[in-house]
Amino acid sequence: MIIKEVSLDIVCGITSKLPDTGRPEVAFAGKSNVGKSSLINGLMNRKSLARTSAQPGKTQTINFYNVNGCIYLVDLPGYGYAKVSQEEKQKWGKMIERYLHTSKNIKAVFLLVDIRHDPSENDKMMYDWILHNGYEPIIIATKLDKIKRSQWQKHVKMIKEGLKLRPGTKVIPFSAQTKQGREEIWELIDELTGFGPADTEEA
């Protein structure tokens, strides 16, 4: 996908009716502070369309980003932030579950994990939960620039073993700083949504 036009089209809160966009949707899940907004900004070639926050747990909505009028990148609420009440966590969980259950347009679910650390219990629960909802999540290992190149393979293996990934599950290391992994993610999105680089020309 060559990015021509992007916009934040739809924002859904806890009580909002989820839209039927009529276009392919690619969803992004991940714990608070894993770099989800930075990833989405990086994919869209924008610095701050997806708002990054110094306060993890601030994203309490499902945000639909329209790319080229063709597809939507869907930013799901971050999970696992310790300072948020259990009640709030349950509300966010229900929002994510409602989206995964009701959207007719989901083509892929990407799960973001921090490449520097063993997957957390929340990461493991989210991976299993996405599988339970009928999707095969693609793993994006964020913050790649924070570890040495010689450590990359070791840390990818750590994620595969920590999440007990199904054989064949893709793990894409990504850096918001260097944009490493961006092209690979877009190639997958193009393949899964049926849109390719020839569909548009970059503005």
Coordinates of N, CA and C in Angstrom, one line a residue:
M1 N 0.9 -1.2 0.0 CA 0.0 0.0 0.0 C 0.9 1.2 0.0
I2 N 0.7 2.1 -1.0 CA 1.4 3.3 -1.0 C 0.4 4.4 -0.5
I3 N 0.8 5.1 0.6 CA -0.1 5.9 1.3 C -0.3 7.2 0.6
K4 N -1.6 7.5 0.3 CA -2.0 8.7 -0.4 C -2.8 9.6 0.5
E5 N -3.7 9.0 1.3 CA -4.5 9.8 2.2 C -4.9 9.0 3.4
V6 N -4.8 9.6 4.6 CA -5.2 8.9 5.8 C -6.0 9.9 6.7
S7 N -7.0 9.3 7.5 CA -7.7 10.2 8.4 C -8.3 9.3 9.5
L8 N -8.5 9.9 10.7 CA -9.2 9.2 11.7 C -10.7 9.4 11.5
D9 N -11.4 8.4 11.0 CA -12.8 8.5 10.6 C -13.8 8.3 11.7
I10 N -13.5 7.2 12.5 CA -14.6 6.8 13.5 C -13.9 6.5 14.8
V11 N -14.6 7.0 15.9 CA -14.1 6.8 17.2 C -15.3 6.2 18.0
C12 N -15.1 4.9 18.5 CA -16.2 4.3 19.3 C -15.8 4.1 20.7
G13 N -16.7 4.6 21.6 CA -16.5 4.4 23.0 C -17.3 3.2 23.5
I14 N -17.3 3.0 24.8 CA -17.9 1.8 25.4 C -19.3 1.6 25.0
T15 N -20.1 2.7 24.9 CA -21.5 2.5 24.6 C -21.8 2.7 23.1
S16 N -20.8 3.0 22.3 CA -21.0 3.3 20.9 C -21.5 2.1 20.1
K17 N -22.3 2.3 19.1 CA -22.6 1.2 18.1 C -21.4 1.0 17.2
L18 N -20.9 -0.2 17.0 CA -19.8 -0.4 16.1 C -20.2 -0.3 14.7
P19 N -19.4 0.4 13.9 CA -19.8 0.7 12.5 C -19.6 -0.6 11.6
D20 N -20.4 -0.6 10.5 CA -20.1 -1.6 9.4 C -19.5 -0.7 8.3
T21 N -18.1 -0.7 8.3 CA -17.4 0.2 7.4 C -17.6 -0.2 5.9
G22 N -17.8 -1.5 5.7 CA -17.9 -2.0 4.3 C -16.6 -2.1 3.6
R23 N -15.5 -1.9 4.4 CA -14.2 -2.0 3.8 C -13.3 -3.0 4.7
P24 N -12.3 -3.6 4.1 CA -11.5 -4.5 4.9 C -10.9 -3.7 6.1
E25 N -10.8 -4.4 7.3 CA -10.3 -3.9 8.5 C -9.2 -4.8 9.0
V26 N -8.1 -4.1 9.5 CA -7.0 -4.8 10.1 C -6.8 -4.2 11.5
A27 N -6.9 -5.1 12.5 CA -7.0 -4.6 13.9 C -5.6 -4.8 14.6
F28 N -5.3 -3.9 15.5 CA -4.1 -3.9 16.3 C -4.4 -3.9 17.8
A29 N -3.9 -5.0 18.4 CA -4.1 -5.1 19.9 C -2.8 -5.2 20.6
G30 N -2.7 -4.7 21.8 CA -1.5 -4.8 22.5 C -1.6 -4.1 23.9
K31 N -0.7 -4.4 24.8 CA -0.8 -3.8 26.1 C -0.5 -2.4 26.1
S32 N -0.9 -1.6 27.1 CA -0.6 -0.2 27.2 C 0.9 0.0 27.1
N33 N 1.3 1.0 26.4 CA 2.8 1.4 26.3 C 3.6 0.4 25.5
V34 N 3.0 -0.4 24.7 CA 3.8 -1.3 23.8 C 4.2 -0.7 22.5
G35 N 3.7 0.5 22.3 CA 4.1 1.3 21.0 C 3.1 1.1 19.9
K36 N 1.8 0.9 20.3 CA 0.8 0.7 19.3 C 0.5 2.0 18.4
S37 N 0.4 3.1 19.1 CA 0.2 4.4 18.4 C 1.4 4.7 17.5
S38 N 2.6 4.5 18.0 CA 3.8 4.7 17.2 C 3.9 3.8 16.0
L39 N 3.4 2.6 16.1 CA 3.4 1.6 15.0 C 2.4 2.2 13.9
I40 N 1.2 2.5 14.4 CA 0.2 3.0 13.4 C 0.6 4.2 12.7
N41 N 1.2 5.2 13.5 CA 1.7 6.4 12.8 C 2.8 6.0 11.8
G42 N 3.7 5.1 12.2 CA 4.7 4.7 11.3 C 4.2 4.0 10.0
L43 N 3.2 3.2 10.1 CA 2.5 2.6 9.0 C 1.9 3.6 8.0
M44 N 1.3 4.7 8.6 CA 0.6 5.7 7.8 C 1.5 6.8 7.4
N45 N 2.8 6.7 7.8 CA 3.7 7.8 7.4 C 3.3 9.2 8.0
R46 N 2.7 9.1 9.2 CA 2.3 10.3 9.9 C 3.0 10.4 11.3
K47 N 3.2 11.6 11.8 CA 3.9 11.7 13.0 C 3.0 11.6 14.2
S48 N 1.8 12.1 14.1 CA 0.9 12.1 15.3 C -0.6 12.0 15.0
L49 N -0.9 11.2 14.0 CA -2.3 11.0 13.7 C -2.9 10.1 14.8
A50 N -2.2 9.0 15.1 CA -2.6 8.2 16.3 C -1.9 8.8 17.5
R51 N -2.7 9.2 18.4 CA -2.1 10.0 19.6 C -1.3 9.1 20.5
T52 N 0.0 9.4 20.7 CA 0.7 8.7 21.7 C 0.5 9.4 23.0
S53 N 0.6 8.7 24.1 CA 0.4 9.3 25.4 C 1.5 8.9 26.4
A54 N 1.9 9.9 27.2 CA 2.8 9.6 28.3 C 2.2 8.8 29.4
Q55 N 0.8 8.8 29.4 CA 0.1 8.0 30.4 C -0.5 6.8 29.8
P56 N 0.1 5.6 30.0 CA -0.4 4.4 29.5 C -1.9 4.2 30.0
G57 N -2.7 3.5 29.2 CA -4.0 3.2 29.6 C -5.0 4.4 29.2
K58 N -4.5 5.4 28.5 CA -5.4 6.5 28.1 C -6.3 6.2 27.0
T59 N -5.9 5.2 26.1 CA -6.8 4.9 24.9 C -8.0 4.1 25.4
Q60 N -9.1 4.7 25.4 CA -10.3 4.0 25.9 C -11.4 3.9 24.8
T61 N -10.9 4.0 23.6 CA -11.8 3.9 22.5 C -11.3 3.0 21.4
I62 N -12.1 2.6 20.5 CA -11.7 1.9 19.3 C -11.6 2.9 18.2
N63 N -10.4 3.1 17.6 CA -10.2 4.2 16.6 C -10.0 3.6 15.2
F64 N -10.8 4.0 14.3 CA -10.8 3.5 12.9 C -10.1 4.6 12.0
Y65 N -8.9 4.2 11.5 CA -8.1 5.0 10.6 C -8.3 4.6 9.1
N66 N -8.9 5.5 8.3 CA -9.1 5.3 6.9 C -7.9 5.5 6.1
V67 N -7.4 4.5 5.4 CA -6.2 4.6 4.5 C -6.6 4.5 3.1
N68 N -6.4 5.6 2.4 CA -6.7 5.7 0.9 C -8.1 5.4 0.5
G69 N -9.0 5.5 1.5 CA -10.4 5.2 1.2 C -10.6 3.7 0.9
C70 N -9.6 2.9 1.2 CA -9.6 1.5 0.8 C -9.8 0.6 2.0
I71 N -9.1 0.8 3.0 CA -9.1 -0.1 4.2 C -9.0 0.7 5.5
Y72 N -9.3 0.1 6.6 CA -9.2 0.7 7.9 C -8.2 0.0 8.8
L73 N -7.3 0.8 9.4 CA -6.5 0.3 10.5 C -7.2 0.6 11.8
V74 N -7.5 -0.5 12.6 CA -8.3 -0.3 13.7 C -7.5 -0.5 15.0
D75 N -7.4 0.6 15.8 CA -6.6 0.6 17.0 C -7.5 0.3 18.2
L76 N -7.3 -0.9 18.8 CA -8.0 -1.4 19.9 C -7.5 -0.8 21.2
P77 N -8.3 -0.7 22.3 CA -7.8 -0.2 23.6 C -6.6 -1.0 24.1
G78 N -5.6 -0.3 24.7 CA -4.5 -1.0 25.3 C -5.0 -1.7 26.6
Y79 N -4.3 -2.9 26.9 CA -4.8 -3.6 28.0 C -3.6 -3.8 29.0
G80 N -4.0 -4.2 30.2 CA -2.9 -4.6 31.2 C -2.3 -3.5 32.0
Y81 N -2.9 -2.3 31.9 CA -2.3 -1.2 32.7 C -2.7 -1.2 34.2
A82 N -1.7 -1.4 35.0 CA -2.0 -1.7 36.4 C -2.8 -0.6 37.2
K83 N -2.7 0.6 36.8 CA -3.3 1.7 37.6 C -4.8 1.9 37.2
V84 N -5.3 1.1 36.2 CA -6.7 1.2 35.8 C -7.5 0.2 36.7
S85 N -8.7 0.6 37.1 CA -9.5 -0.2 37.9 C -9.9 -1.5 37.2
Q86 N -10.2 -2.5 38.0 CA -10.6 -3.8 37.4 C -11.9 -3.6 36.5
E87 N -12.8 -2.7 37.0 CA -14.0 -2.4 36.3 C -13.7 -1.8 34.9
E88 N -12.7 -0.9 34.9 CA -12.4 -0.3 33.6 C -11.8 -1.4 32.6
K89 N -10.9 -2.2 33.2 CA -10.3 -3.3 32.4 C -11.4 -4.2 31.8
Q90 N -12.4 -4.5 32.6 CA -13.4 -5.4 32.1 C -14.2 -4.7 31.0
K91 N -14.4 -3.4 31.1 CA -15.2 -2.6 30.1 C -14.4 -2.6 28.7
W92 N -13.0 -2.4 28.9 CA -12.2 -2.4 27.7 C -12.2 -3.8 27.0
G93 N -12.1 -4.8 27.9 CA -12.1 -6.2 27.4 C -13.4 -6.5 26.6
K94 N -14.5 -6.0 27.1 CA -15.8 -6.2 26.5 C -15.9 -5.5 25.1
M95 N -15.3 -4.3 25.1 CA -15.2 -3.5 23.8 C -14.5 -4.3 22.8
I96 N -13.3 -4.8 23.2 CA -12.5 -5.6 22.2 C -13.3 -6.8 21.7
E97 N -13.8 -7.5 22.7 CA -14.6 -8.8 22.4 C -15.7 -8.5 21.5
R98 N -16.5 -7.4 21.7 CA -17.6 -7.0 20.9 C -17.2 -6.8 19.5
Y99 N -16.0 -6.1 19.4 CA -15.5 -5.8 18.0 C -15.1 -7.1 17.3
L100 N -14.4 -7.9 18.0 CA -14.0 -9.2 17.3 C -15.1 -10.1 16.9
H101 N -16.2 -10.0 17.8 CA -17.4 -10.8 17.5 C -18.3 -10.3 16.4
T102 N -18.4 -8.9 16.3 CA -19.4 -8.4 15.5 C -19.0 -7.8 14.2
S103 N -17.7 -7.4 14.1 CA -17.3 -6.8 12.8 C -17.3 -7.9 11.7
K104 N -17.9 -7.5 10.6 CA -17.9 -8.4 9.4 C -16.7 -8.2 8.5
N105 N -15.8 -7.3 8.8 CA -14.8 -6.8 7.9 C -13.4 -7.1 8.3
I106 N -13.2 -7.8 9.4 CA -11.8 -8.0 9.9 C -11.1 -9.0 9.0
K107 N -10.0 -8.6 8.5 CA -9.1 -9.5 7.7 C -7.9 -10.0 8.4
A108 N -7.5 -9.3 9.5 CA -6.3 -9.8 10.2 C -6.3 -9.1 11.6
V109 N -5.8 -9.8 12.6 CA -5.5 -9.1 13.9 C -4.0 -9.2 14.2
F110 N -3.4 -8.1 14.4 CA -2.0 -8.0 14.8 C -1.9 -7.9 16.3
L111 N -1.1 -8.7 17.0 CA -0.9 -8.5 18.4 C 0.5 -8.0 18.6
L112 N 0.7 -6.9 19.3 CA 2.0 -6.2 19.6 C 2.5 -6.7 20.9
V113 N 3.8 -7.1 20.9 CA 4.4 -7.4 22.2 C 5.8 -6.7 22.2
D114 N 6.3 -6.4 23.4 CA 7.6 -5.7 23.5 C 8.7 -6.8 23.3
I115 N 9.6 -6.6 22.3 CA 10.6 -7.6 22.0 C 11.6 -7.7 23.2
R116 N 11.7 -6.7 24.0 CA 12.8 -6.7 25.1 C 12.5 -7.7 26.2
H117 N 11.2 -8.1 26.4 CA 10.8 -8.8 27.6 C 10.1 -10.1 27.2
D118 N 10.1 -11.1 28.2 CA 9.2 -12.2 28.0 C 7.8 -11.7 28.0
P119 N 6.9 -12.4 27.1 CA 5.5 -12.0 27.1 C 4.9 -12.1 28.5
S120 N 4.1 -11.0 28.8 CA 3.4 -11.0 30.1 C 2.2 -11.9 30.1
E121 N 1.7 -12.1 31.3 CA 0.5 -12.9 31.5 C -0.7 -12.3 30.6
N122 N -0.7 -11.0 30.6 CA -1.8 -10.3 29.8 C -1.6 -10.6 28.3
D123 N -0.3 -10.6 27.9 CA 0.0 -10.9 26.5 C -0.5 -12.3 26.1
K124 N -0.2 -13.3 27.0 CA -0.5 -14.7 26.8 C -2.1 -14.8 26.7
M125 N -2.7 -14.1 27.7 CA -4.2 -14.2 27.7 C -4.8 -13.6 26.4
M126 N -4.2 -12.5 25.9 CA -4.8 -11.9 24.7 C -4.5 -12.7 23.5
Y127 N -3.3 -13.4 23.4 CA -3.1 -14.3 22.3 C -4.1 -15.4 22.3
D128 N -4.3 -16.0 23.4 CA -5.2 -17.2 23.5 C -6.7 -16.7 23.2
W129 N -7.0 -15.5 23.6 CA -8.3 -14.9 23.5 C -8.6 -14.7 22.0
I130 N -7.6 -14.1 21.3 CA -7.8 -13.8 19.9 C -8.0 -15.2 19.1
L131 N -7.2 -16.2 19.5 CA -7.4 -17.5 18.9 C -8.8 -18.0 19.1
H132 N -9.2 -17.8 20.4 CA -10.6 -18.3 20.8 C -11.7 -17.6 20.0
N133 N -11.4 -16.4 19.6 CA -12.4 -15.6 18.8 C -12.3 -16.0 17.3
G134 N -11.4 -16.9 16.9 CA -11.5 -17.4 15.6 C -10.4 -16.8 14.7
Y135 N -9.5 -16.0 15.2 CA -8.4 -15.3 14.4 C -7.1 -15.9 14.7
E136 N -6.2 -15.9 13.7 CA -4.8 -16.3 13.9 C -4.0 -15.1 14.0
P137 N -3.7 -14.6 15.2 CA -3.0 -13.3 15.3 C -1.6 -13.3 14.7
I138 N -1.2 -12.2 14.1 CA 0.2 -12.0 13.6 C 0.9 -11.2 14.6
I139 N 2.1 -11.6 15.0 CA 2.8 -11.0 16.2 C 3.7 -9.9 15.6
I140 N 3.6 -8.7 16.2 CA 4.6 -7.6 15.9 C 5.4 -7.4 17.2
A141 N 6.7 -7.6 17.1 CA 7.6 -7.5 18.2 C 8.2 -6.0 18.2
T142 N 7.6 -5.1 19.0 CA 8.0 -3.7 18.9 C 9.3 -3.4 19.7
K143 N 9.7 -2.2 19.5 CA 10.9 -1.6 20.2 C 12.2 -2.4 19.8
L144 N 12.3 -2.7 18.5 CA 13.4 -3.5 18.0 C 14.7 -2.7 18.2
D145 N 14.7 -1.4 18.1 CA 15.9 -0.6 18.2 C 16.5 -0.5 19.6
K146 N 15.7 -1.1 20.6 CA 16.2 -1.0 22.0 C 17.1 -2.2 22.3
I147 N 17.2 -3.2 21.4 CA 18.1 -4.3 21.7 C 19.2 -4.4 20.6
K148 N 20.3 -5.0 20.9 CA 21.3 -5.2 19.9 C 20.9 -6.2 18.8
R149 N 21.4 -5.9 17.6 CA 21.1 -6.8 16.5 C 21.4 -8.3 16.8
S150 N 22.5 -8.5 17.5 CA 22.9 -9.8 17.8 C 21.9 -10.6 18.7
Q151 N 21.0 -9.8 19.4 CA 20.1 -10.4 20.3 C 18.7 -10.6 19.6
W152 N 18.5 -10.2 18.4 CA 17.2 -10.2 17.8 C 16.6 -11.6 17.8
Q153 N 17.4 -12.6 17.2 CA 16.8 -13.9 17.1 C 16.5 -14.6 18.4
K154 N 17.4 -14.3 19.4 CA 17.1 -14.8 20.7 C 15.8 -14.3 21.3
H155 N 15.5 -13.0 21.1 CA 14.3 -12.4 21.7 C 13.1 -12.8 20.9
V156 N 13.2 -13.0 19.6 CA 12.1 -13.6 18.8 C 11.7 -15.0 19.3
K157 N 12.7 -15.8 19.5 CA 12.5 -17.1 20.1 C 11.8 -17.1 21.4
M158 N 12.2 -16.1 22.2 CA 11.6 -15.9 23.6 C 10.1 -15.6 23.5
I159 N 9.8 -14.8 22.5 CA 8.3 -14.5 22.3 C 7.6 -15.7 21.8
K160 N 8.2 -16.5 20.8 CA 7.5 -17.7 20.3 C 7.2 -18.7 21.4
E161 N 8.2 -18.9 22.3 CA 8.1 -19.9 23.3 C 7.2 -19.3 24.4
G162 N 7.3 -18.1 24.7 CA 6.5 -17.5 25.8 C 5.0 -17.5 25.5
L163 N 4.6 -17.2 24.3 CA 3.2 -17.2 23.9 C 2.7 -18.6 23.5
K164 N 3.7 -19.5 23.3 CA 3.3 -20.9 22.8 C 2.6 -20.7 21.5
L165 N 3.3 -20.0 20.6 CA 2.7 -19.7 19.3 C 2.5 -21.0 18.5
R166 N 1.4 -21.0 17.7 CA 1.1 -22.1 16.8 C 2.1 -22.1 15.7
P167 N 2.5 -23.3 15.2 CA 3.5 -23.4 14.2 C 3.0 -22.6 13.0
G168 N 4.0 -21.8 12.4 CA 3.7 -21.0 11.2 C 3.2 -19.6 11.5
T169 N 3.0 -19.3 12.8 CA 2.6 -17.9 13.2 C 3.8 -17.0 12.8
K170 N 3.4 -15.9 12.2 CA 4.4 -14.9 11.8 C 4.8 -14.0 13.0
V171 N 6.1 -13.7 13.1 CA 6.5 -12.7 14.1 C 7.4 -11.7 13.3
I172 N 6.9 -10.5 13.4 CA 7.6 -9.4 12.6 C 8.2 -8.4 13.6
P173 N 9.6 -8.4 13.7 CA 10.2 -7.4 14.5 C 10.0 -6.0 13.9
F174 N 9.7 -5.0 14.8 CA 9.4 -3.6 14.2 C 10.1 -2.6 15.1
S175 N 10.6 -1.5 14.5 CA 11.1 -0.4 15.2 C 10.4 0.9 14.7
A176 N 9.8 1.6 15.6 CA 9.2 2.9 15.2 C 10.3 3.9 14.8
Q177 N 11.5 3.7 15.3 CA 12.6 4.7 15.1 C 13.1 4.5 13.7
T178 N 13.5 3.3 13.3 CA 14.1 3.0 12.0 C 13.1 2.6 10.9
K179 N 11.9 2.3 11.3 CA 10.8 1.8 10.4 C 11.1 0.4 9.9
Q180 N 12.1 -0.3 10.5 CA 12.3 -1.7 10.2 C 11.1 -2.5 10.5
G181 N 10.7 -3.3 9.5 CA 9.5 -4.2 9.6 C 8.3 -3.6 9.0
R182 N 8.3 -2.2 8.7 CA 7.2 -1.6 8.1 C 6.7 -2.2 6.8
E183 N 7.7 -2.4 5.9 CA 7.4 -2.9 4.6 C 6.8 -4.3 4.7
E184 N 7.4 -5.1 5.5 CA 6.9 -6.5 5.7 C 5.4 -6.5 6.2
I185 N 5.1 -5.6 7.1 CA 3.7 -5.5 7.7 C 2.8 -5.1 6.6
W186 N 3.2 -4.1 5.8 CA 2.3 -3.6 4.7 C 2.1 -4.7 3.6
E187 N 3.2 -5.5 3.3 CA 3.0 -6.6 2.3 C 2.0 -7.6 2.8
L188 N 2.0 -7.9 4.1 CA 1.0 -8.8 4.7 C -0.4 -8.2 4.6
I189 N -0.5 -6.9 5.0 CA -1.8 -6.2 4.9 C -2.4 -6.2 3.5
D190 N -1.5 -5.9 2.5 CA -1.9 -5.9 1.1 C -2.4 -7.2 0.7
E191 N -1.7 -8.2 1.1 CA -2.0 -9.6 0.7 C -3.4 -10.0 1.4
L192 N -3.6 -9.7 2.6 CA -4.8 -10.1 3.4 C -6.0 -9.3 3.0
T193 N -5.8 -8.0 2.5 CA -7.0 -7.2 2.2 C -7.2 -7.2 0.7
G194 N -6.3 -7.6 -0.1 CA -6.5 -7.6 -1.6 C -6.1 -6.3 -2.2
F195 N -5.4 -5.4 -1.5 CA -4.9 -4.2 -2.1 C -3.4 -4.3 -2.2
G196 N -2.9 -3.8 -3.3 CA -1.4 -3.8 -3.6 C -0.9 -2.5 -3.8
P197 N 0.4 -2.4 -3.9 CA 1.1 -1.1 -4.1 C 0.7 -0.4 -5.4
A198 N 0.2 -1.1 -6.4 CA -0.1 -0.5 -7.6 C -1.5 0.2 -7.6
D199 N -2.2 0.0 -6.5 CA -3.6 0.5 -6.5 C -3.6 2.1 -6.3
T200 N -2.6 2.6 -5.7 CA -2.5 4.1 -5.6 C -1.1 4.6 -5.8
E201 N -1.0 5.9 -6.0 CA 0.3 6.5 -6.0 C 0.5 7.4 -4.9
E202 N 1.7 7.4 -4.3 CA 1.9 8.2 -3.1 C 1.8 9.7 -3.4
A203 N 1.1 10.4 -2.5 CA 1.0 11.8 -2.7 C 2.2 12.6 -2.4

